[in-house]
PDB file of C-alpha atoms in Angstrom:
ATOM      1  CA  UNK A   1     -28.287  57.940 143.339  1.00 38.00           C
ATOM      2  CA  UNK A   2     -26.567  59.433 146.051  1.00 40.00           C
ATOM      3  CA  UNK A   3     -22.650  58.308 144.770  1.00 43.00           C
ATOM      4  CA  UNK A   4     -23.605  60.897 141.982  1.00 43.00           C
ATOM      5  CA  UNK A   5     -23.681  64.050 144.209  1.00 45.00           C
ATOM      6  CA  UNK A   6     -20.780  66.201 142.827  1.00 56.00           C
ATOM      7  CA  UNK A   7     -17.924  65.843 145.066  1.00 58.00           C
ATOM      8  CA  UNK A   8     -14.564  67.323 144.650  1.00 79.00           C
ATOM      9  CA  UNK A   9     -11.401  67.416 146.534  1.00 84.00           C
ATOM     10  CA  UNK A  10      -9.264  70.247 147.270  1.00 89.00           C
ATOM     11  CA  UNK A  11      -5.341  71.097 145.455  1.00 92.00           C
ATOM     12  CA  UNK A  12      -4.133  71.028 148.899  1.00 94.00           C
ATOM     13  CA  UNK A  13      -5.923  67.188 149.802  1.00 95.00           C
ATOM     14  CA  UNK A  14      -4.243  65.688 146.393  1.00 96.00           C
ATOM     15  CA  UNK A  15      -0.912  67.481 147.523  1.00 97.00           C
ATOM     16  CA  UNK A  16      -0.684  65.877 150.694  1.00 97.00           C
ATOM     17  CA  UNK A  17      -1.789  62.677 149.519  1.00 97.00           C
ATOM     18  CA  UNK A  18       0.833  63.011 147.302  1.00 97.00           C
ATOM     19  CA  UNK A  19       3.222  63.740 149.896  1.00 97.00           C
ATOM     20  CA  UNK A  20       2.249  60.850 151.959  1.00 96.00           C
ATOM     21  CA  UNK A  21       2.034  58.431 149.249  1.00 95.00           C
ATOM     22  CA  UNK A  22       3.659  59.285 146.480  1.00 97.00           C
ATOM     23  CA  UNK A  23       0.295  59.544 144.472  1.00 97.00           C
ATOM     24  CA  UNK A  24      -2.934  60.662 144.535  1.00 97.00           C
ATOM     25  CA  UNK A  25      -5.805  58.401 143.605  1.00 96.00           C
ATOM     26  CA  UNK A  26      -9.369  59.683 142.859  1.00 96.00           C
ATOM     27  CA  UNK A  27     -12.783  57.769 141.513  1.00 94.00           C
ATOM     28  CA  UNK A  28     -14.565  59.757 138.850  1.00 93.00           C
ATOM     29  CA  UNK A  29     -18.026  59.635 137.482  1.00 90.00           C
ATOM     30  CA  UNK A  30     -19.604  61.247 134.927  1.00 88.00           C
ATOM     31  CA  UNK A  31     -22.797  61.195 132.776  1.00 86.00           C
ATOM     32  CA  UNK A  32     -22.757  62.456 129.139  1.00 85.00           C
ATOM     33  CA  UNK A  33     -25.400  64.214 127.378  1.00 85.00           C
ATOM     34  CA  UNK A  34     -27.019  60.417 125.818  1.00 85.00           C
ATOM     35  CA  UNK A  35     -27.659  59.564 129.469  1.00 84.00           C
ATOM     36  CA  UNK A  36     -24.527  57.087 129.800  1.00 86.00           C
ATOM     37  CA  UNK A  37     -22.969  56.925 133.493  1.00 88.00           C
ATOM     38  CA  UNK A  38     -19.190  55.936 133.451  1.00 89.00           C
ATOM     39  CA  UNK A  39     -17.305  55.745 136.670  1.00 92.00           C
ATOM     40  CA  UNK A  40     -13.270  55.123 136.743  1.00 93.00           C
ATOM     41  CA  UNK A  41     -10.158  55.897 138.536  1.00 94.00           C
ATOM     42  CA  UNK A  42      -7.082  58.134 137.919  1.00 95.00           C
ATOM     43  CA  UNK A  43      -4.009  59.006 139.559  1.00 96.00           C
ATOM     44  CA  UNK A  44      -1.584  61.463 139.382  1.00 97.00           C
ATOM     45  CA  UNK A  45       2.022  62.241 140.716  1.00 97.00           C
ATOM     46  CA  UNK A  46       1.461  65.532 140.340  1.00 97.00           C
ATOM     47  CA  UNK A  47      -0.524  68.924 141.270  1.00 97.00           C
ATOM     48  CA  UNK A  48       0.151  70.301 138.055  1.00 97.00           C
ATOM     49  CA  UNK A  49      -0.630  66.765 136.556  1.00 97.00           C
ATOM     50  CA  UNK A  50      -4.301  66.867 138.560  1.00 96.00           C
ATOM     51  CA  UNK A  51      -5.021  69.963 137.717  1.00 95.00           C
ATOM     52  CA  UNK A  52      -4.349  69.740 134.090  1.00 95.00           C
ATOM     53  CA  UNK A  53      -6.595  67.038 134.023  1.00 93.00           C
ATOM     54  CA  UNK A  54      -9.185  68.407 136.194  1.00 91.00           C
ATOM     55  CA  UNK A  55      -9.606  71.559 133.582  1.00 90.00           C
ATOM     56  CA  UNK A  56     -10.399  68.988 130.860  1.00 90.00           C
ATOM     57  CA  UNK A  57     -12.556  66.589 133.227  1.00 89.00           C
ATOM     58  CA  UNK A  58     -14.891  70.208 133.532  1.00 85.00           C
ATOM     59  CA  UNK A  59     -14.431  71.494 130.215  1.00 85.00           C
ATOM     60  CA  UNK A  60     -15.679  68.340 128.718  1.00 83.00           C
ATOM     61  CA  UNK A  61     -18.565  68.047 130.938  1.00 81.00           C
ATOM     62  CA  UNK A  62     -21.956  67.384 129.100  1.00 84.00           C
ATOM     63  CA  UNK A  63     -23.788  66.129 132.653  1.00 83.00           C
ATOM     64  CA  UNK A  64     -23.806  65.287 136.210  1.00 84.00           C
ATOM     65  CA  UNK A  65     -19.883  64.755 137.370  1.00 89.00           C
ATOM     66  CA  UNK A  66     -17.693  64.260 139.703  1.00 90.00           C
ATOM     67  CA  UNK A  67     -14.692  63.053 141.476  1.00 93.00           C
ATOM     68  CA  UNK A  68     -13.471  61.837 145.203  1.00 93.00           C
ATOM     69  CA  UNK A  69     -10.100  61.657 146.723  1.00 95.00           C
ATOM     70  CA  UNK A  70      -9.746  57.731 147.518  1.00 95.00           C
ATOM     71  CA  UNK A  71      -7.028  54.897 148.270  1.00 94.00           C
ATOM     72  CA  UNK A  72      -5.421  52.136 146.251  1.00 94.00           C
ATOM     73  CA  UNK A  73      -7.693  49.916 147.628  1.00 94.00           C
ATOM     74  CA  UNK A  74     -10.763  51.756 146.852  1.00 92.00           C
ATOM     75  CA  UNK A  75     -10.755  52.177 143.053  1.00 92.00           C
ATOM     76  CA  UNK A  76     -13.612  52.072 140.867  1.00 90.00           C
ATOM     77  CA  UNK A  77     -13.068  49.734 137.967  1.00 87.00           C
ATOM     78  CA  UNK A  78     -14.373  51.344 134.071  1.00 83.00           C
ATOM     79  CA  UNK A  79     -17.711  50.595 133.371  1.00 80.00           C
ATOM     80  CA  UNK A  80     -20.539  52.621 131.914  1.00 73.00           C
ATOM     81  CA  UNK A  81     -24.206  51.749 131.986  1.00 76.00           C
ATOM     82  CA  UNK A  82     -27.601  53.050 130.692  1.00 75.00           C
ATOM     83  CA  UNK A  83     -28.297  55.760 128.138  1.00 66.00           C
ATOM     84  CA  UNK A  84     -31.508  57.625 127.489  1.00 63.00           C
ATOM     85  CA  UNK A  85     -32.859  55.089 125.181  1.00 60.00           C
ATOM     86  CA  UNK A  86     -32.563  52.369 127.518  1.00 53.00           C
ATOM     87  CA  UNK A  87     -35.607  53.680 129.360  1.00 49.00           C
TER      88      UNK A  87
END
């Protein structure tokens, strides 16, 4: 699927959008290493709050991830799906 193309924003976007807005909201996917897809949103009121999650988000990568810059009105809602032995 094309939504799981890795796509990252920059520091700088999540700075401004903090300085616009207050926050920053992004939409995250992932895939772990049983096959399961997750998607979800986060925000943060902080650079140093994004990017100490961002160095967990990659250090706890077992698949295909990613995350976009978005608005409050695009947020992903949890859910997770499939697994390996679904198929």
């Amino acid at each position: 699927s094309a939504k799981f193309k890795k796509k990252m924003c920059s520091t700088e976007q999540i700075e401004k959008a903090i300085l616009q807005d207050g926050v920053a909201y992004i939409n995250v996917w992932s895939q772990d290493c049983d096959g399961v897809n997750g998607q979800y949103h986060r925000s943060f009121k902080s650079v140093d709050e994004f990017l100490i999650w961002e160095v967990d988000f990659c250090d706890g990568a077992e698949g295909r991830q990613g995350y976009q810059l978005t608005t409050k009105d695009n947020l992903d809602e949890r859910v997770t799906w499939g697994g390996w032995g679904d198929y």
